């Protein structure tokens, strides 16, 4: 195909920038072909248009499209219309043909040929190969999204934030979706080709690819490697030997390329935010509007009873008696599509979760579960609505036990799904979408209820905890009777991972108190310091208040994260960054720790850096309060909002630091 026409087609189809070995088009939209007279005897178009036919093949599936002299493109079937004769003073004439696909065409790689029948022969000529994607710009497409701003954000944007941490101390992590990086679209297509569904029945799989519900279930399973030749292997063991710690990934291209370059062996390793971010890349590349969503205090209900059981001993130590758990945060994606299989009212955002937690019809995948079905508690709706409903709405039953006997029980109906969030369109702020999943009754916290005669306890952090600093907090004990009481206070702190129950106690305090009191505590950095590199340390803090006389006990607990320090990125001439013009950024880090640190700095930016720039710190060792300033040269290759991100992996203390800067690249 003529290079100029190639660019024009991709620009009209909003696929400019996507890197593929083929022309990239969107379904439900016409594209233009030029057919030369010498090659195809196009004068026959005028005399015998019915003997020219386009042949479209995708595997064993093929479509014949007769060429007509006049007519309009159709949204329900493939059509080819002869547009005009193109005069060329220096060469043969050519004919312009408009070929259009139905809005429900199957996505995938197609081969386009033309068959010309004459009295003497039938000849078939190869024209081109093209990749067909979903089309959220086409009202007849089942992924149509009405707002141009939202299409820009959820299909075309290649930058994002993944929210982690805890509801009171949210940590935004930058992520580069990388769908415009070289070869990434072709790799995304290979996920479909390598799926068990395609391997079992190629024809059936290709026909089903007209439906985003089907496509999304295939991708949800293929992003993890549990049942197939999928992309990522999950690992929550803290032993990441033989691979990369999930905290060290900052973009999807490295992961997808590594998968393709190793003959589709799983990439090591992923956790929930990595699975979700890679799925977001694939879905946006395929043309399905998608966003990454974080659910804080996310329940993993293993027995389907919508209740999470938690057990503590009388000293405030959380026990691992239950297979159920509450993840401090869990990350999935939502994709926008129609749901005719569910009836009226369930179109729109659908939850899809590629993290391998539970099987859905025999494979580790989840969704698409309509967000409106979750909101309406329609737990009989496909797919996996009960599981997602429990993630955001399960009750928490907490028990204090001793020698197998339950000493006290409390139920919390508000803790799970405390906050559900995503990146705000057009900015790097957080958007609270809790109300899309939960009714006001479900998520507005109850006021604290005092129980006469029973002492109460609560926590208050004096400042947001930061790695390298001590944790300062107060325990507030309230005696609800006028007469003094002898009370015992047990405070227990445990390290935990975001997706499971905590491990052993690393700090505790026990006191006798006789009245209402506020007691301040401090946990030193040496007490909680991690042994493995992570972005944020998580702590489960619990207090048990015991009435010595009545033996009644109450428990209060809170899980919080200890944030890592941030990297600062400054851009020279920040407000005049021009495409194809060299620029300089500086990554700045001041060592806040009381010990010297060393580590490796990685800087990346899709559309800004040709390849990820990986470099050691300016100084192998940074002394306490010493500042590192590392210049990074880059040349923007694309116009629009781009992001430069940096991560610094420190060896001692083992932690991962992040920083990012958004850049508005202007045309020259």
PDB file of C-alpha atoms in Angstrom, residues 153-297:
ATOM      1  CA  UNK A 153      -7.917   8.481  28.434  1.00  0.00           C
ATOM      2  CA  UNK A 154      -9.010   4.850  28.293  1.00  0.00           C
ATOM      3  CA  UNK A 155      -7.844   3.845  24.792  1.00  0.00           C
ATOM      4  CA  UNK A 156      -5.159   6.205  23.509  1.00  0.00           C
ATOM      5  CA  UNK A 157      -3.313   7.215  26.685  1.00  0.00           C
ATOM      6  CA  UNK A 158      -0.204   5.174  27.456  1.00  0.00           C
ATOM      7  CA  UNK A 159       0.478   6.556  30.947  1.00  0.00           C
ATOM      8  CA  UNK A 160      -1.171   5.716  34.231  1.00  0.00           C
ATOM      9  CA  UNK A 161      -1.062   5.582  38.005  1.00  0.00           C
ATOM     10  CA  UNK A 162      -1.595   2.460  40.095  1.00  0.00           C
ATOM     11  CA  UNK A 163      -2.837   3.232  43.595  1.00  0.00           C
ATOM     12  CA  UNK A 164      -1.448   1.142  46.434  1.00  0.00           C
ATOM     13  CA  UNK A 165      -0.887   1.384  50.182  1.00  0.00           C
ATOM     14  CA  UNK A 166      -3.829   1.802  52.536  1.00  0.00           C
ATOM     15  CA  UNK A 167      -6.926   4.042  52.518  1.00  0.00           C
ATOM     16  CA  UNK A 168      -5.367   6.649  54.811  1.00  0.00           C
ATOM     17  CA  UNK A 169      -1.955   6.597  53.167  1.00  0.00           C
ATOM     18  CA  UNK A 170      -2.449   6.089  49.415  1.00  0.00           C
ATOM     19  CA  UNK A 171       0.657   5.663  47.275  1.00  0.00           C
ATOM     20  CA  UNK A 172       0.401   6.508  43.541  1.00  0.00           C
ATOM     21  CA  UNK A 173       2.815   4.408  41.478  1.00  0.00           C
ATOM     22  CA  UNK A 174       3.539   5.431  37.868  1.00  0.00           C
ATOM     23  CA  UNK A 175       3.034   2.861  35.111  1.00  0.00           C
ATOM     24  CA  UNK A 176       3.801   3.051  31.404  1.00  0.00           C
ATOM     25  CA  UNK A 177       1.276   0.985  29.426  1.00  0.00           C
ATOM     26  CA  UNK A 178       3.560   1.105  26.365  1.00  0.00           C
ATOM     27  CA  UNK A 179       0.954   0.162  23.724  1.00  0.00           C
ATOM     28  CA  UNK A 180       2.793   2.357  21.184  1.00  0.00           C
ATOM     29  CA  UNK A 181       6.179   0.731  21.740  1.00  0.00           C
ATOM     30  CA  UNK A 182       7.693  -1.201  18.847  1.00  0.00           C
ATOM     31  CA  UNK A 183       6.044  -4.597  18.252  1.00  0.00           C
ATOM     32  CA  UNK A 184       3.737  -4.457  21.284  1.00  0.00           C
ATOM     33  CA  UNK A 185       0.465  -4.615  19.302  1.00  0.00           C
ATOM     34  CA  UNK A 186       1.647  -7.742  17.467  1.00  0.00           C
ATOM     35  CA  UNK A 187       2.558  -9.341  20.811  1.00  0.00           C
ATOM     36  CA  UNK A 188      -0.898  -8.491  22.186  1.00  0.00           C
ATOM     37  CA  UNK A 189      -2.403 -10.262  19.167  1.00  0.00           C
ATOM     38  CA  UNK A 190      -0.295 -13.310  19.960  1.00  0.00           C
ATOM     39  CA  UNK A 191      -2.094 -13.659  23.297  1.00  0.00           C
ATOM     40  CA  UNK A 192      -5.238 -14.421  21.308  1.00  0.00           C
ATOM     41  CA  UNK A 193      -3.414 -16.789  18.945  1.00  0.00           C
ATOM     42  CA  UNK A 194      -1.835 -18.783  21.792  1.00  0.00           C
ATOM     43  CA  UNK A 195      -4.992 -19.063  23.906  1.00  0.00           C
ATOM     44  CA  UNK A 196      -6.394 -22.548  24.632  1.00  0.00           C
ATOM     45  CA  UNK A 197      -9.607 -21.485  22.881  1.00  0.00           C
ATOM     46  CA  UNK A 198      -7.731 -20.754  19.641  1.00  0.00           C
ATOM     47  CA  UNK A 199      -5.661 -23.923  19.865  1.00  0.00           C
ATOM     48  CA  UNK A 200      -8.768 -26.076  20.439  1.00  0.00           C
ATOM     49  CA  UNK A 201     -10.908 -24.657  17.599  1.00  0.00           C
ATOM     50  CA  UNK A 202      -9.401 -21.921  15.426  1.00  0.00           C
ATOM     51  CA  UNK A 203     -12.562 -21.263  13.436  1.00  0.00           C
ATOM     52  CA  UNK A 204     -14.822 -20.997  16.463  1.00  0.00           C
ATOM     53  CA  UNK A 205     -12.333 -18.755  18.271  1.00  0.00           C
ATOM     54  CA  UNK A 206     -12.054 -16.386  15.307  1.00  0.00           C
ATOM     55  CA  UNK A 207     -15.836 -16.126  14.997  1.00  0.00           C
ATOM     56  CA  UNK A 208     -16.191 -15.437  18.748  1.00  0.00           C
ATOM     57  CA  UNK A 209     -13.673 -12.606  18.555  1.00  0.00           C
ATOM     58  CA  UNK A 210     -16.459 -10.277  17.431  1.00  0.00           C
ATOM     59  CA  UNK A 211     -17.588 -10.118  21.078  1.00  0.00           C
ATOM     60  CA  UNK A 212     -15.610  -8.123  23.694  1.00  0.00           C
ATOM     61  CA  UNK A 213     -17.119 -10.288  26.459  1.00  0.00           C
ATOM     62  CA  UNK A 214     -15.425 -13.323  24.911  1.00  0.00           C
ATOM     63  CA  UNK A 215     -12.201 -11.443  24.123  1.00  0.00           C
ATOM     64  CA  UNK A 216     -11.893 -10.117  27.665  1.00  0.00           C
ATOM     65  CA  UNK A 217     -12.299 -13.569  29.225  1.00  0.00           C
ATOM     66  CA  UNK A 218      -9.566 -14.927  26.965  1.00  0.00           C
ATOM     67  CA  UNK A 219      -7.197 -12.065  27.867  1.00  0.00           C
ATOM     68  CA  UNK A 220      -8.010 -12.328  31.588  1.00  0.00           C
ATOM     69  CA  UNK A 221      -6.799 -15.942  31.504  1.00  0.00           C
ATOM     70  CA  UNK A 222      -3.807 -15.313  29.215  1.00  0.00           C
ATOM     71  CA  UNK A 223      -2.225 -12.536  31.289  1.00  0.00           C
ATOM     72  CA  UNK A 224      -1.505 -15.106  34.012  1.00  0.00           C
ATOM     73  CA  UNK A 225       0.326 -18.339  33.176  1.00  0.00           C
ATOM     74  CA  UNK A 226      -1.596 -20.758  35.390  1.00  0.00           C
ATOM     75  CA  UNK A 227      -3.566 -22.660  32.735  1.00  0.00           C
ATOM     76  CA  UNK A 228      -1.864 -21.779  29.475  1.00  0.00           C
ATOM     77  CA  UNK A 229       1.128 -20.159  27.803  1.00  0.00           C
ATOM     78  CA  UNK A 230       0.217 -16.919  29.544  1.00  0.00           C
ATOM     79  CA  UNK A 231       2.395 -13.905  30.171  1.00  0.00           C
ATOM     80  CA  UNK A 232       3.080 -13.633  33.911  1.00  0.00           C
ATOM     81  CA  UNK A 233       3.841 -16.030  36.736  1.00  0.00           C
ATOM     82  CA  UNK A 234       2.547 -14.871  40.108  1.00  0.00           C
ATOM     83  CA  UNK A 235       4.777 -14.930  43.170  1.00  0.00           C
ATOM     84  CA  UNK A 236       3.890 -13.799  46.687  1.00  0.00           C
ATOM     85  CA  UNK A 237       6.676 -15.671  48.501  1.00  0.00           C
ATOM     86  CA  UNK A 238       9.194 -12.809  48.922  1.00  0.00           C
ATOM     87  CA  UNK A 239      11.724 -15.030  47.145  1.00  0.00           C
ATOM     88  CA  UNK A 240      12.102 -13.633  43.643  1.00  0.00           C
ATOM     89  CA  UNK A 241      15.286 -15.458  42.652  1.00  0.00           C
ATOM     90  CA  UNK A 242      15.320 -16.397  38.978  1.00  0.00           C
ATOM     91  CA  UNK A 243      13.180 -13.403  38.081  1.00  0.00           C
ATOM     92  CA  UNK A 244      12.285  -9.785  38.822  1.00  0.00           C
ATOM     93  CA  UNK A 245      10.553  -8.591  41.989  1.00  0.00           C
ATOM     94  CA  UNK A 246       7.029  -7.359  41.095  1.00  0.00           C
ATOM     95  CA  UNK A 247       7.873  -4.006  42.731  1.00  0.00           C
ATOM     96  CA  UNK A 248      10.612  -3.348  40.182  1.00  0.00           C
ATOM     97  CA  UNK A 249       8.437  -3.372  37.031  1.00  0.00           C
ATOM     98  CA  UNK A 250       7.366   0.075  35.842  1.00  0.00           C
ATOM     99  CA  UNK A 251       5.890  -0.639  32.394  1.00  0.00           C
ATOM    100  CA  UNK A 252       4.285  -3.328  30.268  1.00  0.00           C
ATOM    101  CA  UNK A 253       6.642  -3.389  27.265  1.00  0.00           C
ATOM    102  CA  UNK A 254       9.525  -5.089  29.102  1.00  0.00           C
ATOM    103  CA  UNK A 255       7.179  -7.822  30.309  1.00  0.00           C
ATOM    104  CA  UNK A 256       5.438  -8.455  26.982  1.00  0.00           C
ATOM    105  CA  UNK A 257       8.699  -8.416  25.011  1.00  0.00           C
ATOM    106  CA  UNK A 258      10.356 -10.815  27.431  1.00  0.00           C
ATOM    107  CA  UNK A 259       7.400 -13.187  27.068  1.00  0.00           C
ATOM    108  CA  UNK A 260       7.623 -13.103  23.253  1.00  0.00           C
ATOM    109  CA  UNK A 261      11.424 -13.306  23.116  1.00  0.00           C
ATOM    110  CA  UNK A 262      11.540 -16.428  25.322  1.00  0.00           C
ATOM    111  CA  UNK A 263       9.144 -18.418  23.100  1.00  0.00           C
ATOM    112  CA  UNK A 264       6.196 -17.520  25.360  1.00  0.00           C
ATOM    113  CA  UNK A 265       7.600 -18.787  28.634  1.00  0.00           C
ATOM    114  CA  UNK A 266       6.019 -17.015  31.623  1.00  0.00           C
ATOM    115  CA  UNK A 267       7.749 -13.878  32.841  1.00  0.00           C
ATOM    116  CA  UNK A 268       8.788 -13.932  36.486  1.00  0.00           C
ATOM    117  CA  UNK A 269       7.192 -12.356  38.501  1.00  0.00           C
ATOM    118  CA  UNK A 270       3.857 -10.571  38.894  1.00  0.00           C
ATOM    119  CA  UNK A 271       1.474  -9.525  41.631  1.00  0.00           C
ATOM    120  CA  UNK A 272      -1.975  -7.997  41.314  1.00  0.00           C
ATOM    121  CA  UNK A 273      -1.007  -4.530  40.081  1.00  0.00           C
ATOM    122  CA  UNK A 274       1.388  -5.985  37.489  1.00  0.00           C
ATOM    123  CA  UNK A 275      -1.255  -8.411  36.169  1.00  0.00           C
ATOM    124  CA  UNK A 276      -3.817  -5.583  35.967  1.00  0.00           C
ATOM    125  CA  UNK A 277      -1.476  -3.097  34.294  1.00  0.00           C
ATOM    126  CA  UNK A 278      -0.427  -5.598  31.605  1.00  0.00           C
ATOM    127  CA  UNK A 279      -4.078  -6.472  30.950  1.00  0.00           C
ATOM    128  CA  UNK A 280      -4.872  -2.756  30.615  1.00  0.00           C
ATOM    129  CA  UNK A 281      -2.151  -2.483  27.962  1.00  0.00           C
ATOM    130  CA  UNK A 282      -3.511  -5.427  25.964  1.00  0.00           C
ATOM    131  CA  UNK A 283      -7.126  -4.260  26.124  1.00  0.00           C
ATOM    132  CA  UNK A 284      -6.298  -0.675  25.114  1.00  0.00           C
ATOM    133  CA  UNK A 285      -4.169  -2.001  22.253  1.00  0.00           C
ATOM    134  CA  UNK A 286      -7.136  -4.103  21.074  1.00  0.00           C
ATOM    135  CA  UNK A 287      -9.357  -1.007  21.155  1.00  0.00           C
ATOM    136  CA  UNK A 288     -11.405  -1.846  24.272  1.00  0.00           C
ATOM    137  CA  UNK A 289     -11.636   1.114  26.714  1.00  0.00           C
ATOM    138  CA  UNK A 290      -9.971   0.009  29.959  1.00  0.00           C
ATOM    139  CA  UNK A 291      -8.856   1.508  33.260  1.00  0.00           C
ATOM    140  CA  UNK A 292      -6.958   0.166  36.270  1.00  0.00           C
ATOM    141  CA  UNK A 293      -8.920   0.072  39.544  1.00  0.00           C
ATOM    142  CA  UNK A 294      -7.751  -0.373  43.156  1.00  0.00           C
ATOM    143  CA  UNK A 295     -10.028  -1.762  45.858  1.00  0.00           C
ATOM    144  CA  UNK A 296      -8.695  -0.958  49.329  1.00  0.00           C
ATOM    145  CA  UNK A 297      -9.380  -3.596  52.008  1.00  0.00           C
TER     146      UNK A 297
END
